Short mmCIF file of C-alpha atoms in Angstrom, two decimals:
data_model
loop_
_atom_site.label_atom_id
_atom_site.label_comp_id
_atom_site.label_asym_id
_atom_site.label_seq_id
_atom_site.Cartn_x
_atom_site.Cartn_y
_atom_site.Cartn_z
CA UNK A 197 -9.50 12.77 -17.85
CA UNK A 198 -12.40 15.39 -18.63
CA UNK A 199 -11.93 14.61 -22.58
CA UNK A 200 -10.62 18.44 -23.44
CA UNK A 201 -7.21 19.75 -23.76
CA UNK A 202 -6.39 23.44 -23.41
CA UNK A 203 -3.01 25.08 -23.76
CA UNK A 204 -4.14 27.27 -20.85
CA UNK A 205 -4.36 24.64 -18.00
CA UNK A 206 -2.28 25.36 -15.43
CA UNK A 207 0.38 22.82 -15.19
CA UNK A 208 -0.12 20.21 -12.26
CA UNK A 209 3.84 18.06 -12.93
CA UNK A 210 6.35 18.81 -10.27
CA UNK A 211 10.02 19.64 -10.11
CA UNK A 212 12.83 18.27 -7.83
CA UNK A 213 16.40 19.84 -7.24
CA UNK A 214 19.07 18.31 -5.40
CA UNK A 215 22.89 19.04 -5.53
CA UNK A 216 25.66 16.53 -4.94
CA UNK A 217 29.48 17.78 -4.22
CA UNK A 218 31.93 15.49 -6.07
CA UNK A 219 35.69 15.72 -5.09
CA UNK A 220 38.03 15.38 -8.13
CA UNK A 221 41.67 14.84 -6.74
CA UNK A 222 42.26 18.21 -6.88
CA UNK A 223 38.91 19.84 -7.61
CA UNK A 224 35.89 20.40 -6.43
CA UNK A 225 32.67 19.88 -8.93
CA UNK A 226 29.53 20.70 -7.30
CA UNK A 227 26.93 19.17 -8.92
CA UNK A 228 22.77 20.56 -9.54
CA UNK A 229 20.61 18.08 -10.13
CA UNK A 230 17.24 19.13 -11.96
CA UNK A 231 13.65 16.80 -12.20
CA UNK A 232 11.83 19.57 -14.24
CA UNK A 233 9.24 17.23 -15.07
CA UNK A 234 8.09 19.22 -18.16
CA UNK A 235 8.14 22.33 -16.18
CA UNK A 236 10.29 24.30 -18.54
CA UNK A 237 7.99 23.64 -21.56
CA UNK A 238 5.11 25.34 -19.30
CA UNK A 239 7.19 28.49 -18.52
CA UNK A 240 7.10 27.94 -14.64
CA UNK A 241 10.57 28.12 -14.28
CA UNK A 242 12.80 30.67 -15.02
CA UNK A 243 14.55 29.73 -18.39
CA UNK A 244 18.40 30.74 -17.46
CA UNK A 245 18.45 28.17 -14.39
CA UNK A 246 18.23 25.40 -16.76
CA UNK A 247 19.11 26.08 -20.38
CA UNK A 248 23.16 25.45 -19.76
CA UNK A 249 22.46 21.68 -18.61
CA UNK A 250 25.10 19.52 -19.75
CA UNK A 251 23.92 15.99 -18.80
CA UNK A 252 20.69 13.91 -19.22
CA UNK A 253 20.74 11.12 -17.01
CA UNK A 254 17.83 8.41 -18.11
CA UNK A 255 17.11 5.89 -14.95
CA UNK A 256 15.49 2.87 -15.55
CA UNK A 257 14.20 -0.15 -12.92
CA UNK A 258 16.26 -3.41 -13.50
CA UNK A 259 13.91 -5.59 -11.22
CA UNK A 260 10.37 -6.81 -12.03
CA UNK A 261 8.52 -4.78 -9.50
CA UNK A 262 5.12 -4.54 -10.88
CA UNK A 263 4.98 -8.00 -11.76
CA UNK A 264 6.49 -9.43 -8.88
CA UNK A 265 4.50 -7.67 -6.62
CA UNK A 266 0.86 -8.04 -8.43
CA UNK A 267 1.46 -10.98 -10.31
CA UNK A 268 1.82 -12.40 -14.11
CA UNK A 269 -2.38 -10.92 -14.87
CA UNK A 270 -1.13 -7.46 -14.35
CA UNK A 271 -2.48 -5.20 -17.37
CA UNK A 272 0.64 -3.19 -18.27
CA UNK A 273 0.52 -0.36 -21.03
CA UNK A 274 2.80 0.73 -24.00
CA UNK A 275 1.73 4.28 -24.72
CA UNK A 276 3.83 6.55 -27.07
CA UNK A 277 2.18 9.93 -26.66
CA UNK A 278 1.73 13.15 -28.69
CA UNK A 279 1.06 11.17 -32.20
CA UNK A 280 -0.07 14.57 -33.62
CA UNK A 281 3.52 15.54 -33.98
CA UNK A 282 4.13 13.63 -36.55
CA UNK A 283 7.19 15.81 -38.25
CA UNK A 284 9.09 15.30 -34.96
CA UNK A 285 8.57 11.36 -34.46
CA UNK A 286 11.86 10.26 -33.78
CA UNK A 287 10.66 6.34 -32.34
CA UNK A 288 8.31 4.93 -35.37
CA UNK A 289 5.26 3.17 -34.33
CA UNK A 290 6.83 -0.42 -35.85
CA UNK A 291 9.23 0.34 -32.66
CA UNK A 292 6.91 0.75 -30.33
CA UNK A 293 4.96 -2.02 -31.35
CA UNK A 294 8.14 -4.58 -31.55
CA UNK A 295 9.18 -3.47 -27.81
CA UNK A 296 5.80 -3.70 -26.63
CA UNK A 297 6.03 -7.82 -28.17
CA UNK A 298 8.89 -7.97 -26.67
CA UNK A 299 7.83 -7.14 -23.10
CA UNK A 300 4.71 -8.65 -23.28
CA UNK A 301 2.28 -5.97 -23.24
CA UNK A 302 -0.24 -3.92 -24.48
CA UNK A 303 0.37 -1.10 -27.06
CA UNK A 304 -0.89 2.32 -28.67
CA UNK A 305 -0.09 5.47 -29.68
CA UNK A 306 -2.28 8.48 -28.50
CA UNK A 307 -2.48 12.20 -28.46
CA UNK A 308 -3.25 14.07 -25.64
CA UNK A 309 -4.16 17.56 -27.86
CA UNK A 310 -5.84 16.17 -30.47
CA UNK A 311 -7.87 13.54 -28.28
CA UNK A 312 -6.74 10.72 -30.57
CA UNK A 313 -6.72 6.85 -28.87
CA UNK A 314 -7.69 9.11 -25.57
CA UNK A 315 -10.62 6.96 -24.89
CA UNK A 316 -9.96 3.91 -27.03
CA UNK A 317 -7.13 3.67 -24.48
CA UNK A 318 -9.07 3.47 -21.51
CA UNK A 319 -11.46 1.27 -23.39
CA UNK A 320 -8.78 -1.46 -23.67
CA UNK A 321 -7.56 -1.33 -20.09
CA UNK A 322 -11.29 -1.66 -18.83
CA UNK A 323 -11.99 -4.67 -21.14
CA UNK A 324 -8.93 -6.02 -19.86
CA UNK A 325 -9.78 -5.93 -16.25
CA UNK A 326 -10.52 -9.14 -14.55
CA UNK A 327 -14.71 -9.72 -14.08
CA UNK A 328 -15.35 -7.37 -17.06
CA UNK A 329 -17.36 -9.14 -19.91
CA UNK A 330 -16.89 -12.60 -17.94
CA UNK A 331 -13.43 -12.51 -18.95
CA UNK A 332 -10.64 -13.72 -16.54
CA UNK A 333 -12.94 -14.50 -13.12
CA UNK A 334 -10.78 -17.74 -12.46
CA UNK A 335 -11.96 -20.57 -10.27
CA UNK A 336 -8.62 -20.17 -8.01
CA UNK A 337 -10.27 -16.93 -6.61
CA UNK A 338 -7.39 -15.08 -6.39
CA UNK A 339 -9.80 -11.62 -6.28
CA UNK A 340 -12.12 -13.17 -3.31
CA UNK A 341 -11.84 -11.05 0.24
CA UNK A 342 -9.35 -12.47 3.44
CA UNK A 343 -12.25 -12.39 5.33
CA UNK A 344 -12.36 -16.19 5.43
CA UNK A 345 -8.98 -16.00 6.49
CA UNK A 346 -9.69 -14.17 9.49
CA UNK A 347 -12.59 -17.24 10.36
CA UNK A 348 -9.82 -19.79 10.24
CA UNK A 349 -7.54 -17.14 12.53
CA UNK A 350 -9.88 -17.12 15.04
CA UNK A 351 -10.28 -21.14 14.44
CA UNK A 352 -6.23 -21.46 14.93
CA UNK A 353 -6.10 -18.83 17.51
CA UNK A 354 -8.82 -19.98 19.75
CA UNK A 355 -12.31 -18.62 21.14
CA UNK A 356 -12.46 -14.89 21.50
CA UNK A 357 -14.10 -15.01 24.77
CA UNK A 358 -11.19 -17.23 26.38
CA UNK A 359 -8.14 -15.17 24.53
CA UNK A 360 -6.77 -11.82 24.45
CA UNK A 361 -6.28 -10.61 20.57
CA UNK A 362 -4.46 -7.60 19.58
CA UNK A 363 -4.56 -7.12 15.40
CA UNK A 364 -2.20 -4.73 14.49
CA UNK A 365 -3.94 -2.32 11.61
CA UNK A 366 -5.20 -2.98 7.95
CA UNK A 367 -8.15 -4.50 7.88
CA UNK A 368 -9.51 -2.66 4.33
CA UNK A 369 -8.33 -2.82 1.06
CA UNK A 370 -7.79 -5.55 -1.75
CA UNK A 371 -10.63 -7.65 -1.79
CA UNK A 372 -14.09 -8.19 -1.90
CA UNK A 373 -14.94 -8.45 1.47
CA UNK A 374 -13.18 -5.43 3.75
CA UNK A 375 -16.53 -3.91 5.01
CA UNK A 376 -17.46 -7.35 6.49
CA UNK A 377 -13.83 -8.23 7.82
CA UNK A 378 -14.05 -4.50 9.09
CA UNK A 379 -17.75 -4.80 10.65
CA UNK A 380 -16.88 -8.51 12.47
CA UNK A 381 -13.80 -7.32 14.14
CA UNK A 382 -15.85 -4.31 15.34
CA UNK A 383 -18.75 -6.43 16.44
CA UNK A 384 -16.12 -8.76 18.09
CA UNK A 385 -14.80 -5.49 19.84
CA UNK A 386 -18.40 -4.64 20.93
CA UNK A 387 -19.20 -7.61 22.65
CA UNK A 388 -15.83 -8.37 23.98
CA UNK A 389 -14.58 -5.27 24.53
CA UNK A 390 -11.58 -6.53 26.74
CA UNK A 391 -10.57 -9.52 24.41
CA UNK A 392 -9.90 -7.57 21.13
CA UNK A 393 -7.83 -4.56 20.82
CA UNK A 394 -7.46 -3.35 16.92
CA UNK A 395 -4.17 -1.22 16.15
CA UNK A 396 -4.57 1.26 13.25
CA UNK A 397 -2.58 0.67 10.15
CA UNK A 398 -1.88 2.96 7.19
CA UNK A 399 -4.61 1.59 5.17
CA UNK A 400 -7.10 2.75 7.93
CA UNK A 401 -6.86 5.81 5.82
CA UNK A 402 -9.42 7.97 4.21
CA UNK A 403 -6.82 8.63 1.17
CA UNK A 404 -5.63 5.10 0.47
CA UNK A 405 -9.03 3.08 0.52
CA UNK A 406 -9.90 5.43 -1.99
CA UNK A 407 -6.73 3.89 -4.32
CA UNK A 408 -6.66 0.46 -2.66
CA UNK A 409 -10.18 -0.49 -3.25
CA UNK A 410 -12.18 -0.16 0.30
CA UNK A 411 -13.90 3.09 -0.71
CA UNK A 412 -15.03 1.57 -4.16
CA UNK A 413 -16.36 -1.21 -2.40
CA UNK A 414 -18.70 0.25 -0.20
CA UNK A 415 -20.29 2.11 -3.25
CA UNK A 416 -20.93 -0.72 -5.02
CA UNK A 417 -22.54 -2.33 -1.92
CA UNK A 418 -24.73 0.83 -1.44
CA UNK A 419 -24.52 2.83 -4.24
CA UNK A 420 -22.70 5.78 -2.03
CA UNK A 421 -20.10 6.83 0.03
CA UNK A 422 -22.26 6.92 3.33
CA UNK A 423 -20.83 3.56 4.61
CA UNK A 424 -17.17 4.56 4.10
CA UNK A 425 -17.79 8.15 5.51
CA UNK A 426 -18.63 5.94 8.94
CA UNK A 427 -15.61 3.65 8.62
CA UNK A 428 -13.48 6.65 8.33
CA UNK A 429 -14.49 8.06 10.98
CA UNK A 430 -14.04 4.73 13.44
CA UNK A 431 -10.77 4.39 11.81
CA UNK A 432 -9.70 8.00 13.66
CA UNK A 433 -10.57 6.33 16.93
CA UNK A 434 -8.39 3.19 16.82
CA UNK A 435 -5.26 3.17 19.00
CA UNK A 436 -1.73 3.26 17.62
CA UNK A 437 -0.06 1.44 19.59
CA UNK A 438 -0.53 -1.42 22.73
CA UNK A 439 2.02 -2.39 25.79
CA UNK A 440 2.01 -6.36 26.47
CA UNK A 441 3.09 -6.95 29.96
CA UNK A 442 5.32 -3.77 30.03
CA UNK A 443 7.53 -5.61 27.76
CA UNK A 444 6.40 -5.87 24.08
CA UNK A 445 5.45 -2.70 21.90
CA UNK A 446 2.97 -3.58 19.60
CA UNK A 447 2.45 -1.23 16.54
CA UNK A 448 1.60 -1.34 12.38
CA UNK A 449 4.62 0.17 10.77
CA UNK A 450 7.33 0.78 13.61
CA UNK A 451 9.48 3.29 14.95
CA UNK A 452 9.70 7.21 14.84
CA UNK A 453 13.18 9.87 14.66
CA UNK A 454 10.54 11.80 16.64
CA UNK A 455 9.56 9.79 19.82
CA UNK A 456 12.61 8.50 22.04
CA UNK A 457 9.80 7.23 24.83
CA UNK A 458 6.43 5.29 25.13
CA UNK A 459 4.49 8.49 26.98
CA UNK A 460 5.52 10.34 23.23
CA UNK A 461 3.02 8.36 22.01
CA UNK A 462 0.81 8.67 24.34
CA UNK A 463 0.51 12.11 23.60
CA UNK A 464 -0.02 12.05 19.45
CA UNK A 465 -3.52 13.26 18.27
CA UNK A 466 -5.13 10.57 16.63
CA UNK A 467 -8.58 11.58 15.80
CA UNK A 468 -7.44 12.66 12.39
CA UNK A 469 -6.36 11.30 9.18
CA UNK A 470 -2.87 9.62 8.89
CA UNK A 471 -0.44 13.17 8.28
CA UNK A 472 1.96 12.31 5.73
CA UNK A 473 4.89 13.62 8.23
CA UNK A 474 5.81 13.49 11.73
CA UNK A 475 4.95 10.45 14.69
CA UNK A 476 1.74 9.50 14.24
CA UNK A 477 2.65 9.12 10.03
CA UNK A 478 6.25 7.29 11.24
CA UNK A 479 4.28 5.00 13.21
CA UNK A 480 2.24 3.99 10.28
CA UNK A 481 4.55 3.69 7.09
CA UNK A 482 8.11 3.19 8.63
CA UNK A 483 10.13 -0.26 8.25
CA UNK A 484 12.68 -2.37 9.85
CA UNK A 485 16.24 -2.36 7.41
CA UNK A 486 19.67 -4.03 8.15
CA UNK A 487 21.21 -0.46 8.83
CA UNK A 488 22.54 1.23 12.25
CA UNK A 489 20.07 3.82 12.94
CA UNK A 490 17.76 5.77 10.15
CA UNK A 491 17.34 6.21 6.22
CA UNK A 492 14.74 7.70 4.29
CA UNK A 493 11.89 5.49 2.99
CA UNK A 494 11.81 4.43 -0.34
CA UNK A 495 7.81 3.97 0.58
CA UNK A 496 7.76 7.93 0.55
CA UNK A 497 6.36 8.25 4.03
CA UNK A 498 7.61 6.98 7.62
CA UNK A 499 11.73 5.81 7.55
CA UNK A 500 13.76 2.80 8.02
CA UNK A 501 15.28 2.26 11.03
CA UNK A 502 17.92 0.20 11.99
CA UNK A 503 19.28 -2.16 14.68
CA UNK A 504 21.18 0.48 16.96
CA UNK A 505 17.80 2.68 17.16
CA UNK A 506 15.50 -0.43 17.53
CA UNK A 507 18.02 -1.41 20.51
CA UNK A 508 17.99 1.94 22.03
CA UNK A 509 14.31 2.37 21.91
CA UNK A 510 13.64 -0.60 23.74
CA UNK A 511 16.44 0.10 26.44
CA UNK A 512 15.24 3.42 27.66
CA UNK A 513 11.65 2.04 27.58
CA UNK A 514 12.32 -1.11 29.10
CA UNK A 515 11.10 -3.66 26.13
CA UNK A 516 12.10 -6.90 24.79
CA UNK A 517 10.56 -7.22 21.94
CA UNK A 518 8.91 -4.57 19.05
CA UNK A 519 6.28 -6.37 17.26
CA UNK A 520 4.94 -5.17 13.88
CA UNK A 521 3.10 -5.84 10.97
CA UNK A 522 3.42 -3.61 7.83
CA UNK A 523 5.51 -6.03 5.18
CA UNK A 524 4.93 -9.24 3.77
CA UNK A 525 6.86 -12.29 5.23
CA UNK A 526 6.39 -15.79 3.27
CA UNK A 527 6.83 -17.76 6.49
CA UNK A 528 4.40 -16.25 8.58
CA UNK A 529 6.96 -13.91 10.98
CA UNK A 530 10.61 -13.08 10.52
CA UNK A 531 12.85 -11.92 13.59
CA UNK A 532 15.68 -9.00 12.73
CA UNK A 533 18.62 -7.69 14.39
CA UNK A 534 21.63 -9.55 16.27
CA UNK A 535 19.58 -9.63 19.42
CA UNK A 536 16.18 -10.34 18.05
CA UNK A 537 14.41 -7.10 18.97
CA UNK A 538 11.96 -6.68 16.37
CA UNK A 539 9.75 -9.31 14.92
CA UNK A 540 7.12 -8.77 12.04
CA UNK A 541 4.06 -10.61 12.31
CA UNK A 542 2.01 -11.58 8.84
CA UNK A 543 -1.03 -13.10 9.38
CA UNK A 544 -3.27 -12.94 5.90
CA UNK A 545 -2.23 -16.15 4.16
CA UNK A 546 -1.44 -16.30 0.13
CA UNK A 547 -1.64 -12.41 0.13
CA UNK A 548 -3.38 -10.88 -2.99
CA UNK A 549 -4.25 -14.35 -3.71
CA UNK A 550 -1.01 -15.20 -5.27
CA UNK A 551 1.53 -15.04 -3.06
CA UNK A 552 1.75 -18.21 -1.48
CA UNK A 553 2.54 -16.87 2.13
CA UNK A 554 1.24 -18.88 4.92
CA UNK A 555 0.69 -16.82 7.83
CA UNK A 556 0.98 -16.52 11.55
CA UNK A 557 -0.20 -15.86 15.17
CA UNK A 558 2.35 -14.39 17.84
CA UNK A 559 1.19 -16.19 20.70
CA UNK A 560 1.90 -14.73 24.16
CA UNK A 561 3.00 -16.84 27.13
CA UNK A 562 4.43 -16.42 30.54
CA UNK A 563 7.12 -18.88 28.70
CA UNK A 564 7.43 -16.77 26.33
CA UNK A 565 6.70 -16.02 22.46
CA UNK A 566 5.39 -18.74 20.50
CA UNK A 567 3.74 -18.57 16.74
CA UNK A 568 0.86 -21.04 15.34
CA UNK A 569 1.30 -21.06 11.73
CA UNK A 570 -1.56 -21.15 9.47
CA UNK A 571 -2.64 -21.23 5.60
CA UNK A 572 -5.05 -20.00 3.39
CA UNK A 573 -8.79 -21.15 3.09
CA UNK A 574 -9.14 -23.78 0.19
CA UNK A 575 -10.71 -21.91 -2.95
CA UNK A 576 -13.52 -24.27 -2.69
CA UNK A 577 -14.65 -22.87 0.63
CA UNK A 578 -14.71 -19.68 -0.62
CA UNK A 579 -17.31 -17.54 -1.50
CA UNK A 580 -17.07 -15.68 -4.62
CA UNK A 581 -19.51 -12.95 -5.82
CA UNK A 582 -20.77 -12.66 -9.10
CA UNK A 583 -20.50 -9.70 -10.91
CA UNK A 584 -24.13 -8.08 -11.19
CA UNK A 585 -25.05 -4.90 -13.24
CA UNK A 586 -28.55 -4.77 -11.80
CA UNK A 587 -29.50 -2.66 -8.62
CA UNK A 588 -29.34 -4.42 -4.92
CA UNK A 589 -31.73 -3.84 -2.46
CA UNK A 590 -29.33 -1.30 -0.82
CA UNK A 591 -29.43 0.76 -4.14
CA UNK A 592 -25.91 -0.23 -5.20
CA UNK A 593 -24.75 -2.49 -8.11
CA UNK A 594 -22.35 -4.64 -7.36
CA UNK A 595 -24.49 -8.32 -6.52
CA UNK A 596 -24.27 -10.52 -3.94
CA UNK A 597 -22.52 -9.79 -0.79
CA UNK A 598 -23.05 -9.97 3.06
CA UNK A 599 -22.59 -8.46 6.41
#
């Protein structure tokens, strides 16, 4: 990262312990489980806890997840570190190369200490990237903003000034366009202040735009962090949660081990970034899961919940119906639970661009619920930005855009 390595640094890798108790017919083998994630090499733990370990245990992932989830263009990187010990290579560079063929992907060999491939490295990844030396800017626009998705919600929806809308949280992130989704549904808000109602989600977050792409957005279209300093700070004052007709709870992520009752909520302090514990970060990250009551997260933040807690909730607070947003659903909404008592509503169409999810709207009626299906904006009515190295009249870099 800062192009120097010193054996001094203090080491910044973590550690984990668990223990498991395993019963034997008749014994009793209690288990310690150690993640030492390099710590023993940097002397922070205590030698004698560890040295008498008597089983490696090497996990792999059997799925596709990266792929799946961001799609075939995903840059994915071979590295085989620490070249500079070359009297301890056990895995030659022939092998590396071979698996790397084998899997598709990108391959080198680097040293940390001796700075070799360091920055050649990060040379290929940026080359690699799509817009970067005109390479890979495809005409399917799979990189262009949702705002135009949100036009055609509003077209499928209905007028603003005749309906009642309540979005429910992440309005920032992955695309080109945020600030201006961000800045309509605010304007919207403004002038109809009793027709829109915007939930916060756990993107509305001051430490995931900054991964996600919101934060890096806003300094290309101004050339600092000014604009997203403001956003951040609206994003404190959105609500967490809405009431429809005393009988639908309407939130981003869903339910909490920490709030049994609606006036719980009522009582979190939200004007402050998203915690990464308690209510207020349950009510952001958590997820629906065919299980009875709770589980931790493999999200690492909020829980699943299950079908006995979901039912419970909405008994002691009188609801029908929890809806949510939070997780992908290819056909728009998907009910869960013998009883229906949860429903998650999707409504950005051919997420990331790739997708192929059409989306919905949950549509509110004295008969009932009812959803209006929708898809995705042609590519051809899209507008895509070009990629401009030259100063805007806002003092950023990034070309064309609009508000």
């Amino acid at each position: 990262m800062y192009d120097t390595f010193d054996n001094s640094y203090q080491a910044t890798i973590g550690i984990d312990f668990l223990s498991k108790t395993m019963y034997l017919e008749d014994k009793t083998v209690r288990l310690q489980l150690w993640d030492t994630a390099g710590q023993e090499r940097f002397r922070s733990l205590i030698p004698s806890y560890i040295r008498d370990s008597s089983v490696a245990v090497i996990v792999y992932d059997i799925s596709n997840d990266v792929r799946a989830e961001r799609g075939d263009d995903v840059i994915i990187v071979l590295v085989g570190n620490k070249s500079d010990l070359s009297d301890k290579r056990e895995v030659t560079t022939d092998d590396g190369e071979k698996r790397a063929k084998e899997l598709n992907v990108m391959f080198i060999e680097t040293s940390a200490k001796a700075g070799h491939n360091v920055k050649t490295l990060f040379k290929k990844i940026a080359q690699s990237l799509p817009g970067v030396d005109g390479s890979a800017i495809q005409s399917d626009s799979k990189d262009s903003s949702q705002f135009y998705d949100l036009l055609e919600l509003f077209n499928v929806g209905g007028d603003v000034k005749d309906t009642n809308y309540i979005f429910m949280g992440d309005y920032v992130d992955r695309g080109h366009f945020s600030l201006e989704t961000f800045t309509l549904l605010l304007v919207l808000k403004a002038k109809y202040p009793d027709k829109i109602t915007l939930l916060r989600g756990n993107h509305e977050s001051r430490q995931i735009t900054q991964v996600y792409g919101f934060y890096d957005e806003c300094q290309t279209k101004y050339g600092n962090a000014n604009v997203w300093k403001y956003c951040c700070s609206v994003f404190d004052y959105l609500t967490l949660a809405a009431i429809i007709d005393g009988s639908i709870l309407c939130v981003h992520g869903g339910l909490s081990p920490d709030i049994k009752a609606l006036d719980q909520m009522r009582t979190i302090h939200r004007l402050q970034e998203i915690p990464h514990e308690g209510s207020f970060c349950d009510l952001m990250w958590s997820d629906p899961e065919d299980i009875d009551t709770w589980s931790v997260s493999p999200r690492g933040a909020g829980w699943l919940f299950g079908s006995k807690v979901t039912s419970e909730f909405n008994h002691i607070n009188g609801l029908k119906l929890i809806a949510r947003a939070h997780q992908l659903v290819q056909e728009g909404y998907k009910y869960m639970f013998p009883k229906d008592e949860l429903v998650t509503v999707w409504s950005a169409p051919n997420y990331c661009y790739r997708c192929g999810n059409v989306a919905s709207i949950m549509q509110v009626t004295d008969s009932g619920t009812h959803f209006k299906i929708f898809d995705a904006v042609p590519d051809q009515d899209r507008f895509i930005p070009t990629r401009n190295n030259g100063p805007n009249r806002m003092g950023g870099t990034g070309g064309q855009y609009f508000v």
